[in-house]
CSV table of C-alpha atoms and ligand atoms in Angstrom, one decimal:
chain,number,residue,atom,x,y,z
O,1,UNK,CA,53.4,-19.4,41.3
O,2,UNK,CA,55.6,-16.8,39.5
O,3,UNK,CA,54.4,-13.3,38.4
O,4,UNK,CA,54.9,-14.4,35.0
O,5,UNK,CA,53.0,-17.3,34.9
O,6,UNK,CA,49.8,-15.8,36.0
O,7,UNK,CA,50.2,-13.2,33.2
O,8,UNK,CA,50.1,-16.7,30.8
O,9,UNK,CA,47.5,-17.7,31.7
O,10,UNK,CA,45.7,-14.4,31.9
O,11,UNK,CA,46.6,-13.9,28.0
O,12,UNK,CA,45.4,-17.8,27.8
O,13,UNK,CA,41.7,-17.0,29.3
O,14,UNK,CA,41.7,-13.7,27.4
O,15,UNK,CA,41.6,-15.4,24.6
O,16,UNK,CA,39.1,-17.6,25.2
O,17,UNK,CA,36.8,-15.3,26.2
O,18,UNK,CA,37.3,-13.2,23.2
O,19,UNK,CA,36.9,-16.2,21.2
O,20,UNK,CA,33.5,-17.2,22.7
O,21,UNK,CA,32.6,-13.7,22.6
O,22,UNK,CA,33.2,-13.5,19.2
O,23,UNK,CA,31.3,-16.4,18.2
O,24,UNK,CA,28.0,-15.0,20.2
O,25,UNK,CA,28.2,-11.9,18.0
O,26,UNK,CA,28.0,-13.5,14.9
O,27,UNK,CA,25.8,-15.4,16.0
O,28,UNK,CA,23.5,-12.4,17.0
O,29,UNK,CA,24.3,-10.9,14.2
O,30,UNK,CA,23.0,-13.8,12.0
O,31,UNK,CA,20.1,-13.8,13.9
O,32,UNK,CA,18.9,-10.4,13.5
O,33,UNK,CA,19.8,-10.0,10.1
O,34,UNK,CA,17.3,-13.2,9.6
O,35,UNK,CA,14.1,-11.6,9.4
O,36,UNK,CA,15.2,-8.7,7.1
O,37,UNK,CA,15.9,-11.2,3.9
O,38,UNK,CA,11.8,-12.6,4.7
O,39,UNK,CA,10.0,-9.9,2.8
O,40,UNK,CA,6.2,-11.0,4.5
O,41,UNK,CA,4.6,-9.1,1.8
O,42,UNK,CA,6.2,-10.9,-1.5
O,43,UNK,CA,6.0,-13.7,-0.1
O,44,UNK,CA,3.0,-14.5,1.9
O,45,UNK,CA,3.2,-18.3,1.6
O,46,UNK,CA,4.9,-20.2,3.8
O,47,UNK,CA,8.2,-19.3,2.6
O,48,UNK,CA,10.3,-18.8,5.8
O,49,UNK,CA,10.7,-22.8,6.4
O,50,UNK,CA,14.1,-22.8,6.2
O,51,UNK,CA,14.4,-19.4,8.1
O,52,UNK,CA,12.3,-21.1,11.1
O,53,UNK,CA,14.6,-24.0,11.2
O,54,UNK,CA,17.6,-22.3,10.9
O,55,UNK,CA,16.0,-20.1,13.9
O,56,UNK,CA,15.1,-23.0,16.1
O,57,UNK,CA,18.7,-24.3,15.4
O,58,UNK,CA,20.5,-21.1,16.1
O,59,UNK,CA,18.4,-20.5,19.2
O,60,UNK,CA,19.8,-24.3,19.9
O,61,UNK,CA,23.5,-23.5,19.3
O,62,UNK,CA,23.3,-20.9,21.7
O,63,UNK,CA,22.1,-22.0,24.2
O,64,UNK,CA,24.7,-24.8,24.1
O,65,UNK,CA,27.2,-21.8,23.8
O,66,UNK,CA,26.2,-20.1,27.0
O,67,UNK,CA,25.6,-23.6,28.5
O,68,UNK,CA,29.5,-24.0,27.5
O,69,UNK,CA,30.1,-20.8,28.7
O,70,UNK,CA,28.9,-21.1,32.4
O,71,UNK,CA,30.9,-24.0,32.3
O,72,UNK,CA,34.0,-23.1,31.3
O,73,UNK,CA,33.1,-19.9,33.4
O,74,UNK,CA,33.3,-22.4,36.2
O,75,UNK,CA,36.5,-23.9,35.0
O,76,UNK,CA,38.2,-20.3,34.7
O,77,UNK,CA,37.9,-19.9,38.6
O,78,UNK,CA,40.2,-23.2,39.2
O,79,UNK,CA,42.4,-21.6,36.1
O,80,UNK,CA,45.0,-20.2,38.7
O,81,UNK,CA,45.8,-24.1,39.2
O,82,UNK,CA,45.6,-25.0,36.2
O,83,UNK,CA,48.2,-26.8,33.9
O,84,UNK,CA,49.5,-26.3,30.3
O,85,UNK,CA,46.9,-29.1,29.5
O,86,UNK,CA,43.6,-27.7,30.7
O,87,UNK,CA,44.5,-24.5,28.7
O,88,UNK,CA,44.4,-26.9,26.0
O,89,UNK,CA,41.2,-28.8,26.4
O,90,UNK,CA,39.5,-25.0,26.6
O,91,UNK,CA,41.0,-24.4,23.5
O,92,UNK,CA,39.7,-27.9,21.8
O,93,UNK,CA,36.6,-26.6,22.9
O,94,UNK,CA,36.4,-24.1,21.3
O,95,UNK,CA,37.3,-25.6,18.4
O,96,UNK,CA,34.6,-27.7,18.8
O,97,UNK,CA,32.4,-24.7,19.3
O,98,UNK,CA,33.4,-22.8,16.0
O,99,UNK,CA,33.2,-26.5,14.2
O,100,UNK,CA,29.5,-26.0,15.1
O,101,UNK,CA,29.1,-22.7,14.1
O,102,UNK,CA,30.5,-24.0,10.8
O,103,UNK,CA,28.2,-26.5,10.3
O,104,UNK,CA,25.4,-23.8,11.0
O,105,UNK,CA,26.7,-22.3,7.9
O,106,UNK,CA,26.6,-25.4,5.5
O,107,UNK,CA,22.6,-25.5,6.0
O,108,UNK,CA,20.2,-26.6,8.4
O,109,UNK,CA,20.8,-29.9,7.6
O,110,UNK,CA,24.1,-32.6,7.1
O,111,UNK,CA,21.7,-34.9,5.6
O,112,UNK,CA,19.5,-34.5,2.2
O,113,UNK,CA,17.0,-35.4,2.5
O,114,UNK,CA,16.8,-34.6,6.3
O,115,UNK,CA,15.6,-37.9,7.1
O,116,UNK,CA,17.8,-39.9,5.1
O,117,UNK,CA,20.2,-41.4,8.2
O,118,UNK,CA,20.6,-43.7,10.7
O,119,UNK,CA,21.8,-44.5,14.2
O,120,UNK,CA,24.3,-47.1,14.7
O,121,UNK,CA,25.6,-48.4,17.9
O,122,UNK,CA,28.3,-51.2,17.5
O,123,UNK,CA,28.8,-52.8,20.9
O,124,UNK,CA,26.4,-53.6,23.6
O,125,UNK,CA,27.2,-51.2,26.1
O,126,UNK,CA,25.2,-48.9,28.9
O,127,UNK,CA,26.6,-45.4,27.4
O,128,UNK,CA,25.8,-45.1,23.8
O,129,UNK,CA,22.3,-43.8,22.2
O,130,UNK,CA,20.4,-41.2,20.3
O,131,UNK,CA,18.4,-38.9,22.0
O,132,UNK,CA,15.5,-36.9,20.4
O,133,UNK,CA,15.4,-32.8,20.8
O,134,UNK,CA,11.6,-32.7,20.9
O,135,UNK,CA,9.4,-32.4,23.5
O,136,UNK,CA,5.9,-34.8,22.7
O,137,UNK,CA,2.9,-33.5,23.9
O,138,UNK,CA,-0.1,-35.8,25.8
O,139,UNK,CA,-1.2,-38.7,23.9
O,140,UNK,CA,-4.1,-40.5,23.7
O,141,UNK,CA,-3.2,-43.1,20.9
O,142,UNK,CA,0.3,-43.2,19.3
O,143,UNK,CA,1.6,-45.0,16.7
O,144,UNK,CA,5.6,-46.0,16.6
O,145,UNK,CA,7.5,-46.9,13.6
O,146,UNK,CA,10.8,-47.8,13.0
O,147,UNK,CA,13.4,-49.8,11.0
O,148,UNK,CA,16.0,-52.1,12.8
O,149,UNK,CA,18.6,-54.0,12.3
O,150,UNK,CA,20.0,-55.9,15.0
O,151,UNK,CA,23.8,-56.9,15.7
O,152,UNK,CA,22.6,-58.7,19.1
O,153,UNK,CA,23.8,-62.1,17.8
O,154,UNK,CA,20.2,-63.7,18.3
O,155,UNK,CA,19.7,-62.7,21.7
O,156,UNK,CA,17.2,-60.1,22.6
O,157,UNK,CA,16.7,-57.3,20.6
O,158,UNK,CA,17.0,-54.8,24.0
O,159,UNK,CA,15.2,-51.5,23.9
O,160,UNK,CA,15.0,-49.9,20.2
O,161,UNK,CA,13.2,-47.2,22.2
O,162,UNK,CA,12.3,-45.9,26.0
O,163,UNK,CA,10.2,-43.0,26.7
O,164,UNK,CA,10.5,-41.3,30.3
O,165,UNK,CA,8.6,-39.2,32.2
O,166,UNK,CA,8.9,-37.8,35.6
O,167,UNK,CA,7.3,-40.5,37.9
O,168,UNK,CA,7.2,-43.0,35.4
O,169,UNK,CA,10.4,-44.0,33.9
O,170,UNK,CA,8.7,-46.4,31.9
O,171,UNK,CA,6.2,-44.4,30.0
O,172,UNK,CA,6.4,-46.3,27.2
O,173,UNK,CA,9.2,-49.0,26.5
O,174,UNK,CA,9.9,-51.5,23.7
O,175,UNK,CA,12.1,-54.5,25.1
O,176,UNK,CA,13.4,-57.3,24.1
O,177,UNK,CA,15.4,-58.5,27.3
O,178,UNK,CA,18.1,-62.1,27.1
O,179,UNK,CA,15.6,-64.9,25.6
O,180,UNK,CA,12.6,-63.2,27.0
O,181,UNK,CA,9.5,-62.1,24.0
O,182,UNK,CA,10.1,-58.7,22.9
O,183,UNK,CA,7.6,-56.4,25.4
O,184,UNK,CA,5.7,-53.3,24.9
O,185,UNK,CA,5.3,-51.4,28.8
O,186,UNK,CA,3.0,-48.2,28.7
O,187,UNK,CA,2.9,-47.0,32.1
O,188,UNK,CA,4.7,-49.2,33.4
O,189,UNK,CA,1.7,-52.1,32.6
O,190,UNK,CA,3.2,-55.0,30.0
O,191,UNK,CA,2.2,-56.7,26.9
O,192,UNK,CA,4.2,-59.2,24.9
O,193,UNK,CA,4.4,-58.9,21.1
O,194,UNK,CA,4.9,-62.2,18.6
O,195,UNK,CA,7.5,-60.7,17.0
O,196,UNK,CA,11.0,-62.2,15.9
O,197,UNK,CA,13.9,-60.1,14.7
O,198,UNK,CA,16.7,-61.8,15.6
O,199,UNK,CA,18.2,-63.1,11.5
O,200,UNK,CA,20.5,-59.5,12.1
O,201,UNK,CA,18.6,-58.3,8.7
O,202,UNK,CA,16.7,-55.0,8.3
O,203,UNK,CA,13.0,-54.9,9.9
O,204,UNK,CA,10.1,-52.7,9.7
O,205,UNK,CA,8.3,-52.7,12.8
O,206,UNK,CA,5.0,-50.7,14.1
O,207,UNK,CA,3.7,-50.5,17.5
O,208,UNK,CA,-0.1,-49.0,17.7
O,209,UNK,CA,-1.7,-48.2,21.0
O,210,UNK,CA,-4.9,-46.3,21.7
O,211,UNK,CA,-6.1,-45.3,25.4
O,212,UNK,CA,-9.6,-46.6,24.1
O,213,UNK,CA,-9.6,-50.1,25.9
O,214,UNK,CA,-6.0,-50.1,26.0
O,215,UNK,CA,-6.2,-51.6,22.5
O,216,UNK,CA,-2.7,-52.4,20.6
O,217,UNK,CA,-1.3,-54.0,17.5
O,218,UNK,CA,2.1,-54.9,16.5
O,219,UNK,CA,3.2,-54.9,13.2
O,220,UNK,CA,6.7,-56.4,11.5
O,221,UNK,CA,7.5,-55.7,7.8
O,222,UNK,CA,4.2,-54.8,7.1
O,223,UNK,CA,2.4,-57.0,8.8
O,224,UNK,CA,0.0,-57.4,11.6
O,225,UNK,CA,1.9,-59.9,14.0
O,226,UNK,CA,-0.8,-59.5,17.1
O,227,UNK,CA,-3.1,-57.8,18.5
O,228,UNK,CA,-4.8,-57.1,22.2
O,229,UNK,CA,-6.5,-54.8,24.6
O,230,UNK,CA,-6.6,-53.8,28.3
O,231,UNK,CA,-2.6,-52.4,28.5
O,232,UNK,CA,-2.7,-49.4,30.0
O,233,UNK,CA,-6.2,-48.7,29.2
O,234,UNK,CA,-7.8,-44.9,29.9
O,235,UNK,CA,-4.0,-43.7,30.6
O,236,UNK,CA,-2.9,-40.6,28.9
O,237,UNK,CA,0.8,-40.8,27.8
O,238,UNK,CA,2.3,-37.7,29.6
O,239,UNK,CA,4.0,-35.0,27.9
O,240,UNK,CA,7.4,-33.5,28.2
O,241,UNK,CA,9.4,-37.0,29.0
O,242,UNK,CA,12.3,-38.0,27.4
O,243,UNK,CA,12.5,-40.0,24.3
O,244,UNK,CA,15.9,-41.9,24.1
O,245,UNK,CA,16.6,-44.7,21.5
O,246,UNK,CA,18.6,-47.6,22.3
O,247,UNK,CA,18.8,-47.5,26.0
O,248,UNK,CA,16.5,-48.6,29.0
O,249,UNK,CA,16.0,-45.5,31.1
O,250,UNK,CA,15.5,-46.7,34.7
O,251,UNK,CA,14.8,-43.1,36.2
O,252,UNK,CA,14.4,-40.0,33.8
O,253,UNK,CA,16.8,-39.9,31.2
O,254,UNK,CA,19.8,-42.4,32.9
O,255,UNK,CA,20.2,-45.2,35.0
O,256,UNK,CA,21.0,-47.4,31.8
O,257,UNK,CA,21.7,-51.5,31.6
O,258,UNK,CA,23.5,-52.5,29.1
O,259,UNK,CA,21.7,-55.9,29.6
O,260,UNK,CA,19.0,-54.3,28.2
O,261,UNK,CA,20.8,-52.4,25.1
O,262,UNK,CA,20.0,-52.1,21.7
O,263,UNK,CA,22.8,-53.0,19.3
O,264,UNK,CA,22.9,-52.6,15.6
O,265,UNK,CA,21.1,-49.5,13.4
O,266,UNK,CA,17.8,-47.9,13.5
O,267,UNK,CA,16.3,-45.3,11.0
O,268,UNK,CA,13.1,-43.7,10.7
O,269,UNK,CA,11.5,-43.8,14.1
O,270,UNK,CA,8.5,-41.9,13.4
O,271,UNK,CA,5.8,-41.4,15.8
O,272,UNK,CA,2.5,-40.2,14.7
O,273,UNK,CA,-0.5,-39.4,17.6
O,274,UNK,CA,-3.0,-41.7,16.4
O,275,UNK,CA,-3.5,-45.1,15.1
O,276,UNK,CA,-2.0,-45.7,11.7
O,277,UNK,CA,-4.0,-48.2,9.4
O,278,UNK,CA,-2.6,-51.8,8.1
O,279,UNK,CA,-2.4,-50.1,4.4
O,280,UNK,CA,-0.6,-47.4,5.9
O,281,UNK,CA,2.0,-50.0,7.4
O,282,UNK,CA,2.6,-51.7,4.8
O,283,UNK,CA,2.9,-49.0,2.7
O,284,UNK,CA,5.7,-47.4,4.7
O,285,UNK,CA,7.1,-51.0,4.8
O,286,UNK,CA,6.8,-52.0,1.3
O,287,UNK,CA,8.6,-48.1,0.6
O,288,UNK,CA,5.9,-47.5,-1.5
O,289,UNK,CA,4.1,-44.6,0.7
O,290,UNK,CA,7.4,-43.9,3.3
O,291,UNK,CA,5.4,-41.3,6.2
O,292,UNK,CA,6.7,-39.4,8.1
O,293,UNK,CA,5.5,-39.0,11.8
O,294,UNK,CA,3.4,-35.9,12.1
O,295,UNK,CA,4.8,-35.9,16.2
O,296,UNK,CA,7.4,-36.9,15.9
O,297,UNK,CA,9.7,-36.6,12.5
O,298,UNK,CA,12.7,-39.0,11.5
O,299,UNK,CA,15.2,-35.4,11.1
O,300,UNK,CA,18.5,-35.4,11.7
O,301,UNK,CA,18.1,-32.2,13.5
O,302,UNK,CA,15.8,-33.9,15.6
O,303,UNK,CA,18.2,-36.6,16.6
O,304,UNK,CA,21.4,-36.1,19.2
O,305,UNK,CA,23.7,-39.3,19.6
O,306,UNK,CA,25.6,-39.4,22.6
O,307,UNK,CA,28.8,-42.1,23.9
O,308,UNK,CA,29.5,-42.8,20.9
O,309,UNK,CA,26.8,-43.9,18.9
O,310,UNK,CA,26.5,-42.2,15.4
O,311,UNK,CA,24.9,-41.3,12.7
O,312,UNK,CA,25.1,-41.8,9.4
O,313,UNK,CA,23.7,-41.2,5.6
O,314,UNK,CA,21.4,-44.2,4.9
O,315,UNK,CA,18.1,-44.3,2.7
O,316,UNK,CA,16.6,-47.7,3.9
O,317,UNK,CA,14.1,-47.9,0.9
O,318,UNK,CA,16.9,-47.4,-1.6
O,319,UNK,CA,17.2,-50.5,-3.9
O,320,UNK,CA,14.4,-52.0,-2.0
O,321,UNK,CA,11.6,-53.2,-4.6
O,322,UNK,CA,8.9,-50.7,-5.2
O,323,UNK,CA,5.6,-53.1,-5.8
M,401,NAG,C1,8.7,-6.6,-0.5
M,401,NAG,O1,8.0,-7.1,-1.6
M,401,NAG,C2,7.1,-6.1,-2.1
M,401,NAG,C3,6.4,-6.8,-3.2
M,401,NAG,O2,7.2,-7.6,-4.1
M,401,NAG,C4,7.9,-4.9,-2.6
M,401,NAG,O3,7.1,-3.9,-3.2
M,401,NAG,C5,8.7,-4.3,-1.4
M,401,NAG,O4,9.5,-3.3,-1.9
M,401,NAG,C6,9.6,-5.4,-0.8
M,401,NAG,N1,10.2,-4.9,0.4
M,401,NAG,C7,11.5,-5.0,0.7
M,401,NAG,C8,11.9,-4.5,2.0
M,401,NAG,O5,12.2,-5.7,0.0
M,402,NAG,C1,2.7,-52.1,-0.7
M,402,NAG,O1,1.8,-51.4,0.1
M,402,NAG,C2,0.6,-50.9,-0.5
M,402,NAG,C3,-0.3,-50.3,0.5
M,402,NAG,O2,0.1,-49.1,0.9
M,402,NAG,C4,-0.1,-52.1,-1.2
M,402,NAG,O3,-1.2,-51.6,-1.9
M,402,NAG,C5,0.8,-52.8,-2.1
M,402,NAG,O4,0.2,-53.9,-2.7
M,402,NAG,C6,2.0,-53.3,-1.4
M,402,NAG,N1,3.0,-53.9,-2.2
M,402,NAG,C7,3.5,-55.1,-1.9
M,402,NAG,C8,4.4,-55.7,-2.9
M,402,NAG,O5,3.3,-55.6,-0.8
C-alpha cells in the first residue's frame, strides 16, 4: 500500500472522528444548557415534563453514539485494509447519526399524540419486531391490552407479545401457534384462551392475571371471553426481562420462529400492574375511556422496531363510534 493512500484514508477517518466529535458536543452542550431554561422557583409544578423526556432521550442517543463509536472504533483498526466502500458505509453512518440528532431537534416525539401509532410487520418472518425501551419492574398481577389486526390468512395469530427473563424465556407469552387455541404461558405454565381473531379485522384484546390463585381472564373487544385459575399461581413475574412484540423469544431476547410470528399491526399495547375491571375493558374497547398503561405506556419513544418492521401514524379509535 502506497504512501499516498494511507494519507486517504487518514484524511477519511479524520473526518469521521471530527464529525462524531462534533455531534457529542452539541449534544453536551444541549444537555447542560437544559436545566438553565427550568427556573424551579417560577415554576414549581411539574413543568419540566418535556425537559425530563427530552433528558431520558438525549441520555438515549448517546449512549447509542458512543455505542457507535466503540464500534466503528473497532472498524478504524481494520481501516488500513479497507476499501473505497467501507469509507463509505462510515460515512452513511454518520449520516444516520446526525439524521438522529435531527430528529432530537423536531421534539421528543414523531407522533402527536405520542401514542397515536402502530407497528406493522408485512410478512411472516423470524427477524422483524418492536421492542420496548423500558425495563418492568416485579409483578404480582398485570393486565395486557392491545389492539390487533392480523394478516396471518386464518392461521394462528403467532405471538402479539413475549416477555423474557433470564432463566425463563417464557415469562409471559401470548401465542397463537398453526391451528392450535391462542395460549397465554406465565412462567412457562399454559392456559388456553376462547378467543378467535382470525377475520384479519381490528381486535381489542385483554389478558388479566393475578398471582392470587393464579386467577386470569381474557377479554376480546370488550368482552370477557374466559376465565380460570391455578396458571402460574404465587409466581412473581420477574423484573428487568425483555418485552418484544411480535416474535417468540426462545432464550432472552432471540432465538426467533417465524412459525410462531405475528403478522399484521398492533397499537396500544399497554400494560398496567394490576387487574383492570370489565367497565374498564370495555371502555378502552368501545374508545370511550382509551387508558393508558400506568407500566407500561403505548409511546412511541417507548417503542424500537427492528428488521424491518415499522411504525406508523394511526389513531385506532378515530371514526370508531363513540357510544
Ligand atoms: C426565576 O423566577 C423567579 C420568579 O418568577 C424570578 O424572580 C427569578 O429571577 C427567576 N430566575 C431566573 C434565573 O430566571
Ligand atoms: C362503552 O363502555 C362503557 C364502559 O366504560 C359503557 O358504559 C358503555 O355502555 C359502552 N358503550 C357501548 C356502545 O358498548
Amino acid at each position: 500500500m502506497g504512501w499516498q493512500v494511507a494519507v486517504e484514508e487518514w484524511k477519511g477517518s479524520w473526518w469521521l472522528w471530527w464529525g462524531l466529535l462534533s455531534m457529542l458536543l452539541v449534544l453536551e452542550g444541549r444537555q447542560q444548557e437544559l436545566p438553565a431554561r427550568v427556573n424551579l422557583s417560577a415554576a414549581p409544578a411539574p413543568a419540566p415534563a418535556v425537559p425530563t423526556a427530552l433528558h431520558s432521550k438525549m441520555d438515549e442517543l448517546e449512549g447509542q453514539l458512543l455505542a457507535k463509536v466503540l464500534a466503528l472504533e473497532k472498524e478504524r483498526a481494520a481501516l488500513s485494509h479497507s476499501s473505497h466502500q467501507q469509507r463509505q458505509e462510515m460515512e452513511q453512518e454518520l449520516d444516520a447519526l446526525q439524521g438522529r440528532v435531527a430528529e432530537l431537534e423536531h421534539g421528543s416525539s414523531a407522533y402527536k399524540p405520542p401514542d397515536a401509532f402502530k407497528v406493522s410487520i408485512p410478512i411472516r418472518n423470524n427477524y422483524m419486531y418492536a421492542r420496548v425501551r423500558k425495563a418492568l419492574p416485579e409483578l404480582y398481577a398485570f393486565t395486557a391490552c392491545m389492539w390487533l389486526r392480523s394478516r396471518s390468512g386464518g392461521t394462528g395469530q403467532g405471538t402479539p407479545f413475549s416477555y423474557s427473563v433470564p432463566g425463563q424465556a417464557n415469562e409471559i407469552v401470548l401465542l397463537e401457534a398453526g391451528h392450535e387455541p391462542m395460549e397465554l404461558l406465565i412462567n412457562d405454565k399454559v392456559a388456553q384462551l376462547p378467543m378467535s381473531l382470525k377475520d384479519n379485522s381490528w381486535h381489542h384484546i385483554c389478558i388479566a392475571w393475578t398471582t392470587r390463585d393464579g386467577l386470569w381472564s381474557a377479554y376480546q373487544d370488550g368482552e370477557l371471553q374466559g376465565s380460570g385459575e391455578n396458571l402460574a399461581a404465587w409466581h412473581p413475574i420477574k423484573p428487568h426481562g425483555i418485552l418484544i412484540l411480535g416474535q417468540e423469544q426462545d432464550t432472552l431476547g432471540g432465538r426467533f420462529d417465524a412459525t410462531q410470528a405475528f403478522v399484521g399491526d398492533i397499537a396500544q399495547f399497554n400494560l398496567w400492574d394490576h387487574v383492570l375491571t370489565p367497565a374498564q375493558v370495555l371502555g378502552i374497547a368501545n374508545c370511550t375511556a382509551p387508558l393508558l398503561g400506568n407500566v407500561l405506556p403505548w409511546e412511541d419513544k417507548l417503542v424500537e422496531t427492528f428488521g424491518g418492521a415499522t411504525k406508523a401514524a394511526f389513531d385506532v379509535c378515530k371514526g370508531r363510534a363513540k357510544a
